[in-house]
Amino acid sequence: MPIVIEKLTYTYQSGSVNAFTAIMDVSLTIHDGEFVGLIGHTGSGKSTLIQQLNGLMQPTSGKVLVDGFDMSDKKQRAKGRALVGMVFQYPDYQLFDETVYKDISFGPKNMKLAPDEIDRRVREAMRLVGLDFDEFAEKSPFELSGGEKRRTALAGIIAMYPKYLVLDEPMAGLDPAGRRAVLAMIDDFRKQLGCAVVMVSHSMDDIARSADKVIVLRDGAIFASGTPAEIFSRSDELYEMGLEPPFAARMASELKRHGFRLPGGIYTNEALADALAAYKGGDLNV
Amino acid sequence: MFKDITLGQYFPVDSVAHRLDPRTKLVLLILYIVAVFIVKDIWVFGFIIAFMLFMTAMSKVPLNYVLKAIKPMKLLLPLMFLLNLFMIKSGHILFSWKFITVTTGGLRQALFIVLRLIALVTGASLLTLTTTPVSLTEGLERLLSPLKAVKFPVHELAMMMTIALRFIPTLLEEADKIMKAQLARGADLESGNIFKKAKAMIPILIPLFVNSFRRAEELALAMESRCYHGGEGRTRLKVLKFHMRDLWAVLIFAALIAVVVILQNTFPIDRYAADLILGLLGKKQ
Ligand SMILES: Nc1ncnc2c1ncn2[C@@H]1O[C@H](COP(=O)(O)OP(=O)(O)O)[C@@H](O)[C@H]1O
Ligand SMILES: [Mg+2]
């Protein structure tokens, strides 16, 4: 069963002079096992939208159904929330326990799992995020580097085996190697756990690589939604919105402007390279 | 959860009240508090309330915004009222049933406590609503500066207050974010007895403290790297200056006190009110 969002509107400080509608009439569906990329300029409402997915905020109007559980209903919300794992942008808001091991087991413990099941899951989560058990299990989460903290925070959610994994800009502030590692990790446990992933990111290059579906938010409303090929073929529009389309998509669009006859739907470096290789032997200056 | 707190909030509009010198406004608050405390007659309190409404109108802050300050006291006020109503026994008996006795003195006292608290809180919130934290602390620093002669750390105190006021919203926002992060991990903050609830707060308090300490350290570094070394020899970009309106405001508030004193000594209606109520209830003294 999917997550269904129907005509969702959310207003901050509703009814006061500072009322601000951050999400306006958004409808979308997230299917089982799907990888959804959510992009939009800063302040477009990405964080607000994904916090509705596990009921941390409730819609001002409209509905959020997680596998049929209505997230506006207090009793159903608890059941729905158990299915959605949420990783926030800053690990500093989450880490609190004495050791990495204890911190990761916080979620599973709240799920009232058996101790040996908790142990198994913590070990597996640490392996999946690439934290060496012997080295990190007994370390304090506060003496870790930024990247290690992020891995620990991620492991804390993965250990809960969510059916839907929601990540708010998981790669912000990481170097290219760190970004690739996190992305590989997400792909990894998507395969292992079979979970759906909703990832918020500024970098479309990251999303282009793995997403099945891309949703573009603009000022709290859905600007475009579709397959990466569909979305990134509109790279000029995205660029004007202040977003950075994938490098390959922009390059392809630029080359076409110069008269290259390239096929549509190029948004990865590989596809661009293939298309250019097809010109080999042919005349490049059409 | 933390959205009700309006303490120290500034309401940005342009009005006479906003343009007054912060030192003046602090003095006005003191005069106002004096007025609130010397009132002896309930009916004269009506005059204080009218004055409060007048000040609100002058400040251009919506009345419901000023009244919001009372919201955190929604438990305290009824409690104070009832305690005073039943505990104080003076004057005439209005009502008596088993061990419960209500006297005219108790009713008076109960009304006074509630009205005074409301008047004080709304007055103080009007000050913060019309004064930015920065100018408020600057006003305080300048008002207290004579104390520097006795080595009282006036500047340091003002700086600490500025920083504290500046970080209250940040801290509340952060508490909210941390709470969400832990709720998402299945933290249960609501069920259980008080000990269980206190224990459930640990995952929220620890990140909050750790982040606050880190931020304090970063702030100290940022201040030092810009050569902050306390108040000595420090000058101001904007020097506070009194205007005619400051004089007028002080005169108006002084007049308030004078009027209160004159009214309650000339027309002590309150003293006869007890007789009046008793008469209406058809009871003898
Ligand atoms: N607590 C809040 N109160 C009022 N407005 C808010 C609050 N949080 C966010 N907003 C506003 O809602 C809009 C969307 O914010 P957010 O969802 O964080 O955007 P994004 O994650 O896409 O950068 C922004 O304009 C922001 O200013
Ligand atoms: Mg965000």
Coordinates of C-alpha atoms and ligand atoms in Angstrom, one line a residue:
Chain A
M1 CA 0.0 0.0 0.0
P2 CA 1.2 3.5 -0.8
I3 CA 1.5 6.8 0.9
V4 CA -1.3 9.0 -0.5
I5 CA -1.3 12.8 -0.1
E6 CA -4.6 14.4 -1.1
K7 CA -5.0 18.2 -1.5
L8 CA -2.7 18.9 1.3
T9 CA -2.5 22.5 2.6
Y10 CA -0.4 23.5 5.5
T11 CA -0.4 27.0 7.2
Y12 CA 2.1 27.9 9.9
Q13 CA 0.6 29.9 12.8
S14 CA -2.7 29.6 11.2
G15 CA -5.1 32.3 12.3
S16 CA -2.5 34.8 13.5
V17 CA -1.1 37.9 11.8
N18 CA 2.0 35.8 11.0
A19 CA 0.0 33.1 9.2
F20 CA 2.1 31.7 6.3
T21 CA 0.9 29.0 4.0
A22 CA 3.9 26.9 3.2
I23 CA 2.1 24.1 1.3
M24 CA -0.7 24.7 -1.0
D25 CA -3.0 22.0 -2.5
V26 CA -0.4 19.3 -3.0
S27 CA -1.5 15.8 -4.1
L28 CA 0.9 13.0 -4.7
T29 CA 1.4 9.2 -4.2
I30 CA 4.5 7.4 -3.1
H31 CA 4.4 3.7 -4.1
D32 CA 6.1 0.8 -2.4
G33 CA 9.8 0.6 -3.1
E34 CA 9.8 3.8 -5.1
F35 CA 12.6 6.3 -5.0
V36 CA 11.2 9.8 -5.1
G37 CA 13.4 12.8 -5.4
L38 CA 12.0 16.1 -4.1
I39 CA 13.6 19.3 -5.2
G40 CA 12.8 22.9 -4.9
H41 CA 14.4 26.2 -4.0
T42 CA 15.1 27.1 -0.3
G43 CA 11.8 27.9 1.4
S44 CA 9.7 26.1 -1.2
G45 CA 8.2 23.9 1.5
K46 CA 10.2 20.6 1.1
S47 CA 10.8 20.1 4.8
T48 CA 7.3 21.1 5.7
L49 CA 5.9 18.6 3.2
I50 CA 7.9 15.7 4.3
Q51 CA 7.2 16.3 8.0
Q52 CA 3.6 15.6 7.2
L53 CA 4.5 12.1 6.1
N54 CA 5.0 10.8 9.6
G55 CA 2.5 13.1 11.3
L56 CA 4.9 15.4 13.0
M57 CA 2.8 18.1 11.5
Q58 CA -0.8 17.7 10.7
P59 CA -2.5 19.1 7.6
T60 CA -4.4 22.4 7.9
S61 CA -6.6 20.9 5.2
G62 CA -6.4 17.8 3.1
K63 CA -5.3 14.3 3.9
V64 CA -2.2 12.2 4.4
L65 CA -2.7 8.4 4.3
V66 CA 0.2 6.1 5.1
D67 CA -0.8 2.6 4.1
G68 CA -4.4 3.7 4.7
F69 CA -3.7 5.1 8.2
D70 CA -5.0 8.7 8.4
M71 CA -2.2 10.8 9.9
S72 CA -4.7 13.4 11.2
D73 CA -6.1 10.8 13.6
K74 CA -4.2 10.4 16.8
K75 CA -4.6 6.6 17.1
Q76 CA -3.9 5.8 13.5
R77 CA -1.0 8.2 13.4
A78 CA 1.1 6.0 15.8
K79 CA 0.7 3.1 13.4
G80 CA 1.5 5.1 10.3
R81 CA 4.5 6.7 12.0
A82 CA 6.0 3.3 12.7
L83 CA 6.2 2.7 8.9
V84 CA 8.0 6.0 8.1
G85 CA 11.6 6.6 9.1
M86 CA 12.6 10.2 9.1
V87 CA 16.2 11.4 8.9
F88 CA 16.5 15.1 9.6
Q89 CA 19.0 17.5 8.1
Y90 CA 21.1 17.9 11.2
P91 CA 22.2 14.9 13.2
D92 CA 22.8 17.2 16.2
Y93 CA 19.1 17.3 16.8
Q94 CA 19.0 13.6 17.2
L95 CA 22.1 12.2 18.9
F96 CA 21.9 12.1 22.7
D97 CA 23.0 8.8 24.2
E98 CA 26.4 7.9 25.8
T99 CA 27.5 5.6 23.0
V100 CA 26.8 5.2 19.3
Y101 CA 25.5 1.7 20.0
K102 CA 23.0 2.9 22.6
D103 CA 21.9 5.8 20.4
I104 CA 21.2 3.6 17.4
S105 CA 19.2 1.2 19.6
F106 CA 16.9 4.0 20.9
G107 CA 14.4 3.6 18.0
P108 CA 14.3 -0.2 18.1
K109 CA 13.9 -0.1 21.9
N110 CA 11.0 2.3 21.5
M111 CA 9.5 -0.3 19.2
K112 CA 9.7 -2.8 22.1
L113 CA 11.7 -5.4 20.2
A114 CA 13.5 -8.3 21.9
P115 CA 17.1 -7.5 23.0
D116 CA 18.8 -9.9 20.6
E117 CA 16.7 -8.6 17.7
I118 CA 17.8 -5.0 18.7
D119 CA 21.4 -6.1 18.8
R120 CA 21.2 -7.8 15.4
R121 CA 19.6 -4.7 13.9
V122 CA 22.1 -2.2 15.4
R123 CA 25.0 -4.3 14.0
E124 CA 23.4 -4.5 10.6
A125 CA 22.5 -0.8 10.5
M126 CA 26.1 0.1 11.4
R127 CA 27.4 -2.2 8.7
L128 CA 25.0 -0.6 6.1
V129 CA 26.1 2.9 6.9
G130 CA 29.8 1.9 7.0
L131 CA 30.5 2.4 10.7
D132 CA 33.0 -0.2 11.9
F133 CA 31.4 -1.9 14.9
D134 CA 34.5 -2.5 17.0
E135 CA 35.7 1.1 16.4
F136 CA 32.5 3.0 16.9
A137 CA 30.0 1.1 19.0
E138 CA 31.4 2.3 22.3
K139 CA 32.3 5.9 21.2
S140 CA 30.4 8.9 22.3
P141 CA 28.3 10.3 19.4
F142 CA 29.5 13.8 20.4
E143 CA 33.1 13.1 19.6
L144 CA 32.5 12.0 16.0
S145 CA 33.2 13.9 12.9
G146 CA 30.3 15.5 10.9
G147 CA 30.1 12.7 8.5
E148 CA 30.3 10.0 11.2
K149 CA 27.5 11.8 13.1
R150 CA 25.3 11.7 10.0
R151 CA 26.0 8.0 9.5
T152 CA 25.1 7.4 13.1
A153 CA 21.8 9.3 12.8
L154 CA 21.0 7.4 9.6
A155 CA 21.8 4.1 11.3
G156 CA 19.4 5.0 14.1
I157 CA 16.6 5.2 11.6
I158 CA 17.6 2.3 9.5
A159 CA 17.6 0.0 12.5
M160 CA 13.9 0.6 12.8
Y161 CA 13.4 -1.0 9.3
P162 CA 11.1 1.6 8.0
K163 CA 8.9 0.8 5.0
Y164 CA 9.4 4.4 3.8
L165 CA 12.7 6.1 4.4
V166 CA 12.4 9.9 4.3
L167 CA 15.6 11.9 4.1
D168 CA 15.8 15.7 4.4
E169 CA 18.9 16.9 2.5
P170 CA 21.1 14.0 3.7
M171 CA 24.1 15.2 1.7
A172 CA 24.2 18.8 2.8
G173 CA 27.6 19.8 3.9
L174 CA 29.4 16.6 2.8
D175 CA 32.3 16.5 0.4
P176 CA 31.9 14.7 -3.0
A177 CA 33.3 11.4 -1.6
G178 CA 30.9 11.7 1.3
R179 CA 28.0 12.4 -1.0
R180 CA 28.7 9.4 -3.2
A181 CA 29.1 7.2 -0.1
V182 CA 25.7 8.3 1.4
L183 CA 24.0 7.8 -2.0
A184 CA 25.5 4.4 -2.4
M185 CA 24.4 3.5 1.2
I186 CA 20.8 4.6 0.4
D187 CA 20.8 2.5 -2.7
D188 CA 22.2 -0.4 -0.7
F189 CA 19.6 -0.5 2.0
R190 CA 16.9 0.1 -0.5
K191 CA 17.9 -3.1 -2.1
Q192 CA 18.3 -4.9 1.3
L193 CA 15.2 -3.7 3.1
G194 CA 13.1 -3.1 0.0
C195 CA 12.0 0.3 1.4
A196 CA 10.7 3.3 -0.5
V197 CA 12.9 6.4 -0.4
V198 CA 11.9 10.0 -0.4
M199 CA 14.9 12.2 -0.7
V200 CA 15.0 15.9 -0.5
S201 CA 18.1 17.4 -2.2
H202 CA 19.3 20.5 -3.9
S203 CA 21.6 18.5 -6.1
M204 CA 19.8 17.1 -9.0
D205 CA 22.9 15.2 -10.1
D206 CA 22.4 13.1 -7.0
I207 CA 18.7 12.6 -7.6
A208 CA 19.2 12.0 -11.4
R209 CA 21.2 8.9 -10.6
S210 CA 18.7 7.0 -8.5
A211 CA 15.2 8.5 -8.6
D212 CA 12.2 6.8 -10.2
K213 CA 10.2 9.9 -9.9
V214 CA 11.1 13.5 -9.4
I215 CA 8.8 16.2 -7.9
V216 CA 9.7 19.9 -8.2
L217 CA 8.2 22.2 -5.6
R218 CA 7.9 25.9 -6.1
D219 CA 6.4 28.3 -3.5
G220 CA 4.6 25.5 -1.8
A221 CA 2.9 24.0 -4.8
I222 CA 4.0 21.2 -7.2
F223 CA 5.6 22.8 -10.2
A224 CA 6.3 19.6 -12.1
S225 CA 6.3 15.9 -11.4
G226 CA 7.3 12.9 -13.5
T227 CA 10.2 10.6 -14.5
P228 CA 13.7 12.1 -14.3
A229 CA 13.8 12.2 -18.1
E230 CA 10.6 14.2 -18.3
I231 CA 11.6 16.6 -15.6
F232 CA 15.2 17.2 -16.6
S233 CA 14.2 17.8 -20.2
R234 CA 12.9 21.1 -18.9
S235 CA 16.3 22.0 -17.6
D236 CA 16.1 25.6 -18.8
E237 CA 12.9 26.2 -16.7
L238 CA 14.6 24.6 -13.7
Y239 CA 17.6 26.8 -14.2
E240 CA 15.4 29.9 -14.2
M241 CA 13.8 28.8 -10.9
G242 CA 17.2 29.1 -9.3
L243 CA 17.8 25.3 -9.3
E244 CA 20.8 23.6 -10.7
P245 CA 19.7 20.9 -13.3
P246 CA 22.0 17.9 -13.7
F247 CA 25.2 18.8 -15.5
A248 CA 24.5 16.4 -18.4
A249 CA 21.0 17.8 -18.9
R250 CA 22.3 21.4 -19.1
M251 CA 25.1 20.4 -21.4
A252 CA 22.7 18.5 -23.7
S253 CA 20.4 21.5 -23.8
E254 CA 23.4 23.8 -24.6
L255 CA 24.7 21.4 -27.3
K256 CA 21.3 21.3 -28.9
R257 CA 21.2 25.1 -29.1
H258 CA 24.4 24.9 -31.0
G259 CA 22.8 22.6 -33.6
F260 CA 23.7 19.1 -32.2
R261 CA 21.0 16.6 -33.0
L262 CA 20.9 14.8 -29.7
P263 CA 18.1 12.5 -28.5
G264 CA 15.8 13.8 -25.8
G265 CA 15.9 12.6 -22.1
I266 CA 19.7 13.0 -21.5
Y267 CA 20.4 13.7 -17.9
T268 CA 23.2 11.4 -16.8
N269 CA 26.9 11.8 -17.8
E270 CA 26.8 8.3 -19.2
A271 CA 23.8 9.0 -21.5
L272 CA 25.5 12.2 -22.7
A273 CA 28.8 10.4 -23.4
D274 CA 26.9 7.7 -25.4
A275 CA 25.1 10.3 -27.4
L276 CA 28.3 12.1 -28.2
A277 CA 30.1 8.9 -29.0
A278 CA 27.4 8.2 -31.6
Y279 CA 28.7 11.3 -33.4
K280 CA 32.1 9.7 -33.8
G281 CA 32.9 9.5 -37.4
G282 CA 29.9 11.6 -38.3
D283 CA 30.2 15.4 -38.8
L284 CA 30.1 17.3 -35.5
N285 CA 29.2 20.6 -37.0
V286 CA 25.7 19.9 -38.3
Chain B
M1 CA 3.9 23.2 22.0
F2 CA 6.0 26.3 22.5
K3 CA 4.0 28.5 20.3
D4 CA 2.1 30.3 23.0
I5 CA 5.1 32.0 24.5
T6 CA 5.0 35.7 23.5
L7 CA 7.3 36.9 26.3
G8 CA 9.9 39.3 25.0
Q9 CA 8.4 39.4 21.6
Y10 CA 8.6 42.6 19.6
F11 CA 5.8 43.9 17.5
P12 CA 7.3 45.9 14.6
V13 CA 5.1 48.9 13.8
D14 CA 5.8 52.6 14.0
S15 CA 4.0 54.4 16.8
V16 CA 4.6 57.0 19.5
A17 CA 5.2 54.2 22.0
H18 CA 7.8 52.6 19.7
R19 CA 9.6 55.9 19.3
L20 CA 9.9 56.7 23.0
D21 CA 13.4 56.4 24.5
P22 CA 13.8 53.0 26.1
R23 CA 15.0 54.6 29.3
T24 CA 11.8 56.6 29.4
K25 CA 9.8 53.5 28.9
L26 CA 11.5 51.7 31.7
V27 CA 10.8 54.6 34.0
L28 CA 7.2 54.6 32.7
L29 CA 6.9 51.0 33.6
I30 CA 8.0 51.7 37.1
L31 CA 5.5 54.6 37.4
Y32 CA 2.8 52.3 36.1
I33 CA 3.7 49.6 38.6
V34 CA 3.5 52.2 41.4
A35 CA 0.1 53.2 40.2
V36 CA -1.1 49.6 40.1
F37 CA 0.1 49.0 43.6
I38 CA -1.3 52.1 45.3
V39 CA -4.8 51.6 44.1
K40 CA -7.0 50.8 47.0
D41 CA -10.4 51.0 45.4
I42 CA -11.7 48.5 42.9
W43 CA -13.5 51.2 40.9
V44 CA -10.3 53.2 40.6
F45 CA -8.9 50.1 39.0
G46 CA -11.3 50.6 36.2
F47 CA -9.4 53.8 35.6
I48 CA -6.1 51.9 35.4
I49 CA -7.6 49.5 32.9
A50 CA -8.9 52.4 30.8
F51 CA -5.3 53.8 30.9
M52 CA -4.0 50.4 29.8
L53 CA -6.3 50.5 26.8
F54 CA -5.2 54.0 26.0
M55 CA -1.5 52.9 26.1
T56 CA -2.3 50.0 23.8
A57 CA -4.1 52.3 21.4
M58 CA -1.0 54.6 21.4
S59 CA 1.3 51.7 20.7
K60 CA -0.7 50.5 17.7
V61 CA -0.3 46.9 18.9
P62 CA -3.5 44.9 18.4
L63 CA -5.2 44.4 21.8
N64 CA -5.4 40.6 21.5
Y65 CA -1.6 40.6 21.1
V66 CA -1.2 42.4 24.4
L67 CA -3.7 40.1 26.1
K68 CA -1.9 37.0 24.8
A69 CA 0.6 37.6 27.6
I70 CA -2.1 36.5 30.1
K71 CA -2.4 33.1 28.4
P72 CA 0.4 31.4 30.3
M73 CA -1.3 32.4 33.5
K74 CA -4.6 30.8 32.6
L75 CA -4.1 28.3 35.5
L76 CA -2.5 30.7 38.0
L77 CA -5.1 33.4 37.8
P78 CA -8.2 31.3 38.8
L79 CA -6.1 29.6 41.4
M80 CA -5.0 32.9 43.0
F81 CA -8.6 34.1 42.8
L82 CA -10.1 31.1 44.6
L83 CA -7.3 30.9 47.2
N84 CA -7.9 34.5 48.2
L85 CA -11.6 34.2 48.0
F86 CA -11.8 31.4 50.5
M87 CA -8.7 32.0 52.7
I88 CA -9.1 35.6 53.6
K89 CA -11.6 36.3 56.2
S90 CA -12.2 40.0 56.9
G91 CA -15.1 42.4 56.6
H92 CA -18.6 41.0 56.4
I93 CA -19.7 37.5 55.6
L94 CA -21.3 37.3 52.2
F95 CA -21.9 33.6 51.9
S96 CA -21.3 30.7 54.2
W97 CA -21.8 27.0 53.6
K98 CA -20.3 24.2 55.7
F99 CA -16.6 25.1 56.1
I100 CA -16.7 27.5 53.1
T101 CA -17.0 31.2 54.0
V102 CA -16.8 34.1 51.6
T103 CA -16.3 37.5 53.0
T104 CA -16.3 40.9 51.5
G105 CA -12.6 41.3 52.3
G106 CA -11.8 38.0 50.6
L107 CA -13.7 39.0 47.5
R108 CA -12.0 42.3 47.3
Q109 CA -8.6 40.8 47.8
A110 CA -9.3 38.1 45.2
L111 CA -10.4 40.7 42.6
F112 CA -7.4 42.8 43.4
I113 CA -4.8 40.0 43.0
V114 CA -6.2 39.0 39.6
L115 CA -6.6 42.6 38.3
R116 CA -3.1 43.5 39.5
L117 CA -1.5 40.5 37.9
I118 CA -3.2 41.2 34.6
A119 CA -2.3 44.9 34.8
L120 CA 1.3 44.1 35.5
V121 CA 1.8 41.4 32.9
T122 CA 0.0 43.4 30.1
G123 CA 2.0 46.5 31.0
A124 CA 5.3 44.7 30.9
S125 CA 4.4 42.9 27.7
L126 CA 3.5 46.3 26.2
L127 CA 7.0 47.4 26.9
T128 CA 8.6 44.4 25.2
L129 CA 6.2 44.6 22.3
T130 CA 7.1 48.2 21.6
T131 CA 10.9 48.0 22.3
T132 CA 13.5 45.9 20.5
P133 CA 15.5 43.7 22.8
V134 CA 18.6 45.6 21.8
S135 CA 17.3 49.0 22.7
L136 CA 15.7 47.6 25.9
T137 CA 19.0 46.4 27.2
E138 CA 20.7 49.5 26.1
G139 CA 18.2 51.5 28.0
L140 CA 18.7 49.4 31.0
E141 CA 22.4 49.7 30.8
R142 CA 22.2 53.5 30.6
L143 CA 19.7 53.7 33.5
L144 CA 21.8 51.5 35.7
S145 CA 25.1 53.1 34.7
P146 CA 25.4 55.1 38.0
L147 CA 25.9 51.7 39.7
K148 CA 29.2 51.4 37.8
A149 CA 30.6 53.7 40.5
V150 CA 30.2 50.8 43.0
K151 CA 31.8 48.3 40.6
F152 CA 28.5 46.7 39.7
P153 CA 29.0 45.0 36.2
V154 CA 26.3 46.9 34.5
H155 CA 27.6 46.4 30.9
E156 CA 28.1 42.7 31.4
L157 CA 24.6 42.3 32.8
A158 CA 23.1 44.1 29.9
M159 CA 25.1 42.1 27.4
M160 CA 24.0 38.9 29.0
M161 CA 20.4 40.0 28.8
T162 CA 20.8 40.9 25.2
I163 CA 22.2 37.5 24.3
A164 CA 19.6 35.7 26.4
L165 CA 16.7 37.5 24.8
R166 CA 18.2 37.0 21.4
F167 CA 18.5 33.3 21.8
I168 CA 15.1 32.5 23.4
P169 CA 13.4 32.0 20.0
T170 CA 16.3 30.1 18.7
L171 CA 16.2 27.8 21.7
L172 CA 12.5 27.2 21.4
E173 CA 12.8 26.5 17.7
E174 CA 15.6 24.0 18.4
A175 CA 13.7 22.3 21.2
D176 CA 10.8 21.8 18.7
K177 CA 13.2 20.3 16.1
I178 CA 14.8 17.9 18.6
M179 CA 11.4 16.9 19.8
K180 CA 10.3 16.0 16.3
A181 CA 13.5 14.1 15.6
Q182 CA 13.0 11.9 18.7
L183 CA 9.3 11.5 18.1
A184 CA 10.2 10.2 14.7
R185 CA 12.3 7.6 16.5
G186 CA 9.3 6.5 18.4
A187 CA 10.0 8.4 21.6
D188 CA 6.9 8.5 23.8
L189 CA 6.6 11.8 25.6
E190 CA 3.1 11.6 26.8
S191 CA 2.2 8.4 28.6
G192 CA 3.4 7.2 31.9
N193 CA 3.8 8.8 35.4
I194 CA 5.8 11.8 36.2
F195 CA 9.1 9.9 36.6
K196 CA 8.7 8.2 33.3
K197 CA 7.9 11.5 31.6
A198 CA 10.9 13.1 33.2
K199 CA 13.1 10.3 31.9
A200 CA 11.5 10.6 28.4
M201 CA 12.8 14.2 28.4
I202 CA 16.4 13.2 28.5
P203 CA 16.7 12.5 24.7
I204 CA 15.5 16.1 24.2
L205 CA 17.4 17.9 26.9
I206 CA 20.8 16.4 26.1
P207 CA 21.0 17.6 22.5
L208 CA 19.5 20.9 23.5
F209 CA 22.3 21.5 26.1
V210 CA 25.1 20.1 23.9
N211 CA 24.0 22.4 21.1
S212 CA 23.6 25.4 23.4
F213 CA 27.1 25.0 24.8
R214 CA 28.6 24.6 21.4
R215 CA 26.7 27.7 20.3
A216 CA 27.9 29.7 23.3
E217 CA 31.4 28.8 22.6
E218 CA 31.1 29.8 18.9
L219 CA 29.5 33.0 19.9
A220 CA 32.2 33.8 22.4
L221 CA 34.8 33.1 19.7
A222 CA 33.0 35.3 17.2
M223 CA 32.8 38.1 19.7
E224 CA 36.4 37.9 20.7
S225 CA 37.6 37.7 17.1
R226 CA 35.9 41.0 16.6
C227 CA 37.8 42.4 19.5
Y228 CA 35.0 42.5 22.1
H229 CA 36.5 43.1 25.5
G230 CA 33.7 44.3 27.7
G231 CA 32.1 47.7 28.1
E232 CA 35.2 49.8 28.7
G233 CA 35.8 52.5 26.2
R234 CA 33.0 51.1 24.0
T235 CA 31.0 53.7 22.1
R236 CA 27.6 53.5 20.5
L237 CA 26.6 53.7 16.9
K238 CA 23.2 55.3 17.8
V239 CA 23.4 57.5 20.9
L240 CA 20.2 57.6 22.9
K241 CA 18.6 61.1 23.0
F242 CA 15.6 62.3 24.9
H243 CA 12.9 64.2 23.0
M244 CA 9.9 66.3 24.1
R245 CA 7.7 63.3 23.8
D246 CA 9.6 61.6 26.6
L247 CA 8.9 64.5 28.9
W248 CA 5.2 64.4 28.0
A249 CA 5.0 60.6 28.5
V250 CA 6.5 60.9 32.0
L251 CA 4.2 63.8 32.9
I252 CA 1.2 61.8 31.7
F253 CA 2.2 58.8 33.8
A254 CA 2.9 61.0 36.8
A255 CA -0.6 62.5 36.3
L256 CA -2.0 58.9 36.4
I257 CA -0.6 58.4 39.9
A258 CA -1.9 61.8 41.0
V259 CA -5.3 61.1 39.6
V260 CA -5.4 57.6 41.3
V261 CA -4.5 59.1 44.7
I262 CA -7.0 62.0 44.4
L263 CA -9.8 59.8 43.1
Q264 CA -9.6 57.2 45.8
N265 CA -9.3 59.7 48.6
T266 CA -12.1 61.9 47.3
F267 CA -14.5 59.1 46.3
P268 CA -13.8 56.0 48.4
I269 CA -16.9 54.3 46.9
D270 CA -15.4 50.9 47.6
R271 CA -15.9 51.2 51.3
Y272 CA -19.6 51.5 50.8
A273 CA -19.7 48.8 48.2
A274 CA -19.8 46.0 50.9
D275 CA -22.9 47.5 52.4
L276 CA -24.4 47.8 49.0
I277 CA -23.8 44.2 48.1
L278 CA -25.1 43.0 51.5
G279 CA -28.2 45.2 51.0
L280 CA -28.8 43.6 47.6
L281 CA -28.4 40.1 49.0
G282 CA -30.9 41.1 51.7
K283 CA -28.6 40.4 54.6
K284 CA -28.0 42.4 57.7
Q285 CA -24.5 43.3 58.8
Ligands
LIG1 N1 7.9 27.4 12.2 C1 7.6 28.2 11.1 N2 6.8 29.3 11.2 C2 6.5 30.0 10.2 N3 7.0 29.8 8.9 C3 7.8 28.8 8.7 C4 8.2 27.9 9.8 N4 9.0 26.9 9.3 C5 9.1 27.2 8.0 N5 8.4 28.3 7.6 C6 8.3 28.9 6.3 O1 7.7 27.9 5.4 C7 8.4 27.9 4.2 C8 8.8 26.6 3.8 O2 9.9 26.2 4.7 P1 10.6 24.8 4.5 O3 9.6 23.7 4.4 O4 11.6 24.7 5.6 O5 11.3 25.0 3.1 P2 12.5 24.1 2.5 O6 12.8 22.9 3.3 O7 12.1 23.8 1.1 O8 13.7 25.1 2.5 C9 9.5 28.9 4.3 O9 9.1 30.1 3.6 C10 9.7 29.2 5.7 O10 10.0 30.5 6.0
MG2 MG 14.5 22.3 4.4

